[in-house]
Amino acid sequence: MRIVLLGAPGAGKGTQAARISERYGIPHISTGDILREAVKQGTQLGRRAESYMSRGELVPDEVVIGIVAERLRQPDCAKGFLLDGFPRTVAQAKALDKALAETGCHLDAVVNLEIDDAEVVRRLSSRRVCGSCGAIASPAGTSEPCASCGGELITRSDDRPEAVRRRLQVYKEQTEPLVEYYSKAGILCRELAVGTVDEVFDRVSQTLDR
Ligand code: AMP
């Protein structure tokens, strides 16, 4: 199954993606995670991406498209994948369609996790993530060490209020048009991202099972 997970920052893409990937046995590919790892390692890519990310801006299309194209060529993607945080622009969506068409395949579903702006701000301003493994702390705001690896919990630099406002604006301008793009393609599944993580996951998996 080839799936894209869409949604505003804070809609719960990372949390749901981890579960969907486990349930369907497909790799979870998060461009945000790949870029954060590059920043942490101080690679050339990381140095280039960092300034965009900390301001809440998108990393240029050609950079991200190259990363994803390379990742999709890995053998573990042969039977499917779950993209989280990609595509984020119409140019990225078109590049993805082209890359898939070249290998004779196509997306099966695009799940849009829907959430309102006030909830985005509320969730992100209290969100804490593990500084070591990147896991999202649950419940938000806890000061315990990371439940997965025992690492220290931190606030992501792009979860600061000014970066959150910019990310929301960027989402509306550049990513929201994808809702129409995939709706026209007939593969959009709209899911309300409210309720507990389990409730959202149950709805998403029922949709994907269909
Ligand atoms: P995320 O973890 O998906 O919220 O991504 C964190 C940040 O990484 C974003 O705010 C962007 O700066 C950058 N990023 C992640 N995915 C993309 C993408 N597909 N296109 C451009 N920038 C991206």
Tab-separated table of C-alpha atoms and ligand atoms in Angstrom:
chain	number	residue	atom	x	y	z
A	1	MET	CA	0.000	0.000	0.000
A	2	ARG	CA	1.344	3.443	-0.955
A	3	ILE	CA	0.008	6.123	1.334
A	4	VAL	CA	0.525	9.845	1.925
A	5	LEU	CA	-0.411	11.423	5.228
A	6	LEU	CA	-1.393	15.082	4.949
A	7	GLY	CA	-2.333	17.527	7.680
A	8	ALA	CA	-1.414	20.801	9.355
A	9	PRO	CA	1.500	20.872	11.796
A	10	GLY	CA	0.302	19.308	15.037
A	11	ALA	CA	-2.468	17.264	13.382
A	12	GLY	CA	-0.791	14.110	14.668
A	13	LYS	CA	0.858	12.901	11.448
A	14	GLY	CA	3.971	11.531	13.160
A	15	THR	CA	2.018	9.690	15.855
A	16	GLN	CA	-0.499	8.169	13.437
A	17	ALA	CA	2.190	7.383	10.857
A	18	ALA	CA	4.124	5.227	13.321
A	19	ARG	CA	0.991	3.153	13.972
A	20	ILE	CA	-0.119	2.901	10.343
A	21	SER	CA	3.362	1.804	9.320
A	22	GLU	CA	3.312	-0.957	11.939
A	23	ARG	CA	-0.192	-2.153	11.066
A	24	TYR	CA	0.414	-2.394	7.324
A	25	GLY	CA	4.081	-3.398	7.516
A	26	ILE	CA	5.299	-0.523	5.366
A	27	PRO	CA	8.195	1.877	6.020
A	28	HIS	CA	7.367	5.234	7.594
A	29	ILE	CA	9.182	7.952	5.673
A	30	SER	CA	9.149	11.318	7.403
A	31	THR	CA	10.993	14.086	5.579
A	32	GLY	CA	10.972	16.111	8.818
A	33	ASP	CA	12.754	13.243	10.637
A	34	ILE	CA	15.278	12.808	7.813
A	35	LEU	CA	16.029	16.543	7.810
A	36	ARG	CA	16.270	16.773	11.629
A	37	GLU	CA	18.720	13.858	11.637
A	38	ALA	CA	20.820	15.620	8.973
A	39	VAL	CA	20.828	18.794	11.103
A	40	LYS	CA	21.877	16.773	14.163
A	41	GLN	CA	24.700	15.082	12.217
A	42	GLY	CA	25.837	18.446	10.807
A	43	THR	CA	25.887	17.145	7.213
A	44	GLN	CA	25.881	19.447	4.191
A	45	LEU	CA	22.151	18.798	3.800
A	46	GLY	CA	21.582	19.545	7.483
A	47	ARG	CA	23.450	22.838	7.319
A	48	ARG	CA	21.399	23.863	4.295
A	49	ALA	CA	18.057	22.820	5.814
A	50	GLU	CA	18.529	24.209	9.328
A	51	SER	CA	17.851	27.868	8.659
A	52	TYR	CA	14.632	27.116	6.805
A	53	MET	CA	13.416	24.723	9.464
A	54	SER	CA	14.039	26.909	12.495
A	55	ARG	CA	12.084	29.742	10.834
A	56	GLY	CA	9.174	27.446	9.998
A	57	GLU	CA	9.821	27.775	6.246
A	58	LEU	CA	9.861	24.924	3.761
A	59	VAL	CA	13.192	23.511	2.626
A	60	PRO	CA	13.465	24.062	-1.172
A	61	ASP	CA	11.545	21.575	-3.321
A	62	GLU	CA	14.555	20.277	-5.243
A	63	VAL	CA	16.330	19.311	-2.012
A	64	VAL	CA	13.387	17.419	-0.530
A	65	ILE	CA	12.345	15.802	-3.818
A	66	GLY	CA	15.879	14.425	-4.195
A	67	ILE	CA	15.831	12.954	-0.671
A	68	VAL	CA	12.479	11.243	-1.200
A	69	ALA	CA	13.311	9.941	-4.677
A	70	GLU	CA	16.430	8.287	-3.276
A	71	ARG	CA	14.580	6.867	-0.279
A	72	LEU	CA	11.817	5.380	-2.463
A	73	ARG	CA	14.429	3.500	-4.485
A	74	GLN	CA	15.414	1.467	-1.404
A	75	PRO	CA	14.267	-2.171	-1.490
A	76	ASP	CA	12.039	-1.834	1.608
A	77	CYS	CA	9.736	0.493	-0.375
A	78	ALA	CA	9.032	-2.060	-3.094
A	79	LYS	CA	5.780	-3.246	-1.490
A	80	GLY	CA	4.643	0.157	-0.285
A	81	PHE	CA	5.399	3.069	2.005
A	82	LEU	CA	3.849	5.752	4.133
A	83	LEU	CA	4.965	9.308	3.439
A	84	ASP	CA	4.620	11.716	6.364
A	85	GLY	CA	5.291	15.402	5.671
A	86	PHE	CA	5.828	14.890	1.941
A	87	PRO	CA	4.580	16.192	-0.426
A	88	ARG	CA	4.064	19.686	0.964
A	89	THR	CA	3.767	21.612	-2.293
A	90	VAL	CA	2.051	20.929	-5.612
A	91	ALA	CA	5.501	20.749	-7.255
A	92	GLN	CA	6.474	17.981	-4.811
A	93	ALA	CA	3.196	16.132	-5.474
A	94	LYS	CA	3.786	16.260	-9.225
A	95	ALA	CA	7.373	15.046	-8.788
A	96	LEU	CA	6.093	12.150	-6.667
A	97	ASP	CA	3.458	11.194	-9.260
A	98	LYS	CA	6.144	11.259	-11.950
A	99	ALA	CA	8.609	9.156	-9.948
A	100	LEU	CA	5.911	6.566	-9.185
A	101	ALA	CA	4.651	6.488	-12.777
A	102	GLU	CA	8.191	5.752	-13.961
A	103	THR	CA	8.157	2.572	-11.898
A	104	GLY	CA	4.618	1.687	-13.021
A	105	CYS	CA	2.894	2.404	-9.710
A	106	HIS	CA	0.697	5.036	-8.107
A	107	LEU	CA	-0.555	6.227	-4.709
A	108	ASP	CA	-3.390	4.193	-3.185
A	109	ALA	CA	-4.625	6.738	-0.647
A	110	VAL	CA	-3.958	10.193	0.728
A	111	VAL	CA	-5.212	10.616	4.279
A	112	ASN	CA	-5.837	14.217	5.316
A	113	LEU	CA	-5.893	14.660	9.096
A	114	GLU	CA	-8.163	17.650	9.684
A	115	ILE	CA	-7.759	19.968	12.680
A	116	ASP	CA	-8.584	23.639	13.343
A	117	ASP	CA	-6.011	26.427	13.856
A	118	ALA	CA	-6.707	27.007	17.549
A	119	GLU	CA	-6.081	23.329	18.241
A	120	VAL	CA	-2.811	23.438	16.241
A	121	VAL	CA	-1.499	26.290	18.376
A	122	ARG	CA	-2.664	24.624	21.588
A	123	ARG	CA	-1.035	21.279	20.728
A	124	LEU	CA	2.262	22.612	19.425
A	125	SER	CA	2.841	25.111	22.201
A	126	SER	CA	2.710	22.291	24.752
A	127	ARG	CA	4.438	19.632	22.623
A	128	ARG	CA	7.675	18.116	23.889
A	129	VAL	CA	9.824	15.714	21.921
A	130	CYS	CA	12.786	13.537	22.811
A	131	GLY	CA	16.072	15.263	21.996
A	132	SER	CA	17.686	11.846	21.315
A	133	CYS	CA	15.200	9.722	19.371
A	134	GLY	CA	12.638	12.373	18.320
A	135	ALA	CA	9.654	10.509	19.831
A	136	ILE	CA	6.735	12.744	20.706
A	137	ALA	CA	6.096	12.809	24.454
A	138	SER	CA	2.698	11.741	25.643
A	139	PRO	CA	0.940	13.345	27.391
A	140	ALA	CA	2.133	16.669	26.019
A	141	GLY	CA	3.999	18.815	28.504
A	142	THR	CA	5.313	16.016	30.673
A	143	SER	CA	8.765	16.544	32.147
A	144	GLU	CA	9.556	12.827	32.454
A	145	PRO	CA	12.382	11.359	30.356
A	146	CYS	CA	11.442	9.882	26.970
A	147	ALA	CA	9.320	6.725	27.356
A	148	SER	CA	11.076	5.097	24.366
A	149	CYS	CA	14.756	5.727	25.081
A	150	GLY	CA	15.056	7.643	28.372
A	151	GLY	CA	16.395	10.732	26.566
A	152	GLU	CA	15.733	14.300	27.663
A	153	LEU	CA	12.506	15.929	26.459
A	154	ILE	CA	12.870	19.252	24.688
A	155	THR	CA	10.755	21.808	22.793
A	156	ARG	CA	11.495	21.638	19.057
A	157	SER	CA	12.913	24.954	17.824
A	158	ASP	CA	10.135	25.141	15.240
A	159	ASP	CA	7.460	24.677	17.946
A	160	ARG	CA	8.227	28.171	19.327
A	161	PRO	CA	5.201	30.497	18.897
A	162	GLU	CA	6.617	32.641	16.058
A	163	ALA	CA	7.724	29.549	14.103
A	164	VAL	CA	4.342	27.861	14.712
A	165	ARG	CA	2.524	30.899	13.294
A	166	ARG	CA	4.767	30.851	10.232
A	167	ARG	CA	4.377	27.076	9.754
A	168	LEU	CA	0.600	27.446	9.810
A	169	GLN	CA	0.739	30.245	7.253
A	170	VAL	CA	3.090	28.216	5.027
A	171	TYR	CA	0.773	25.211	5.389
A	172	LYS	CA	-2.246	27.205	4.229
A	173	GLU	CA	-0.439	28.820	1.310
A	174	GLN	CA	1.615	25.918	0.023
A	175	THR	CA	0.303	22.613	1.372
A	176	GLU	CA	-3.472	23.055	1.596
A	177	PRO	CA	-3.797	23.181	-2.231
A	178	LEU	CA	-2.837	19.484	-2.138
A	179	VAL	CA	-6.238	18.691	-0.645
A	180	GLU	CA	-7.841	19.747	-3.914
A	181	TYR	CA	-5.064	18.148	-5.966
A	182	TYR	CA	-5.664	14.705	-4.422
A	183	SER	CA	-9.411	15.170	-4.239
A	184	LYS	CA	-9.455	15.636	-8.017
A	185	ALA	CA	-7.306	12.514	-8.331
A	186	GLY	CA	-10.044	10.645	-6.409
A	187	ILE	CA	-7.747	9.287	-3.681
A	188	LEU	CA	-8.335	11.760	-0.819
A	189	CYS	CA	-9.646	10.389	2.495
A	190	ARG	CA	-10.660	13.079	4.995
A	191	GLU	CA	-10.356	12.218	8.671
A	192	LEU	CA	-11.123	14.403	11.670
A	193	ALA	CA	-7.966	14.441	13.806
A	194	VAL	CA	-9.847	14.975	17.057
A	195	GLY	CA	-10.280	12.583	19.957
A	196	THR	CA	-7.688	10.255	21.420
A	197	VAL	CA	-4.789	8.840	19.405
A	198	ASP	CA	-6.559	5.447	19.463
A	199	GLU	CA	-9.844	6.896	18.211
A	200	VAL	CA	-8.161	8.682	15.304
A	201	PHE	CA	-6.144	5.553	14.470
A	202	ASP	CA	-9.282	3.373	14.477
A	203	ARG	CA	-11.003	5.696	12.011
A	204	VAL	CA	-7.928	5.958	9.772
A	205	SER	CA	-7.356	2.202	9.695
A	206	GLN	CA	-11.027	1.491	8.944
A	207	THR	CA	-10.750	3.852	5.977
A	208	LEU	CA	-7.493	2.294	4.769
A	209	ASP	CA	-8.865	-1.242	5.168
A	210	ARG	CA	-11.716	-0.299	2.834
B	1	AMP	P1	7.711	18.149	10.071
B	1	AMP	O1	8.428	17.323	11.084
B	1	AMP	O2	7.079	17.325	8.969
B	1	AMP	O3	6.753	19.131	10.678
B	1	AMP	O4	8.829	19.015	9.325
B	1	AMP	C1	9.632	19.925	10.019
B	1	AMP	C2	10.239	20.928	9.055
B	1	AMP	O5	11.067	20.238	8.091
B	1	AMP	C3	9.251	21.709	8.211
B	1	AMP	O6	8.714	22.840	8.899
B	1	AMP	C4	10.119	22.115	7.027
B	1	AMP	O7	11.014	23.165	7.365
B	1	AMP	C5	10.958	20.867	6.811
B	1	AMP	N1	10.278	19.923	5.909
B	1	AMP	C6	9.800	18.674	6.219
B	1	AMP	N2	9.242	18.108	5.149
B	1	AMP	C7	9.345	18.998	4.134
B	1	AMP	C8	8.915	19.012	2.768
B	1	AMP	N3	8.257	17.977	2.231
B	1	AMP	N4	9.202	20.113	2.018
B	1	AMP	C9	9.881	21.149	2.536
B	1	AMP	N5	10.283	21.225	3.815
B	1	AMP	C10	10.023	20.161	4.618
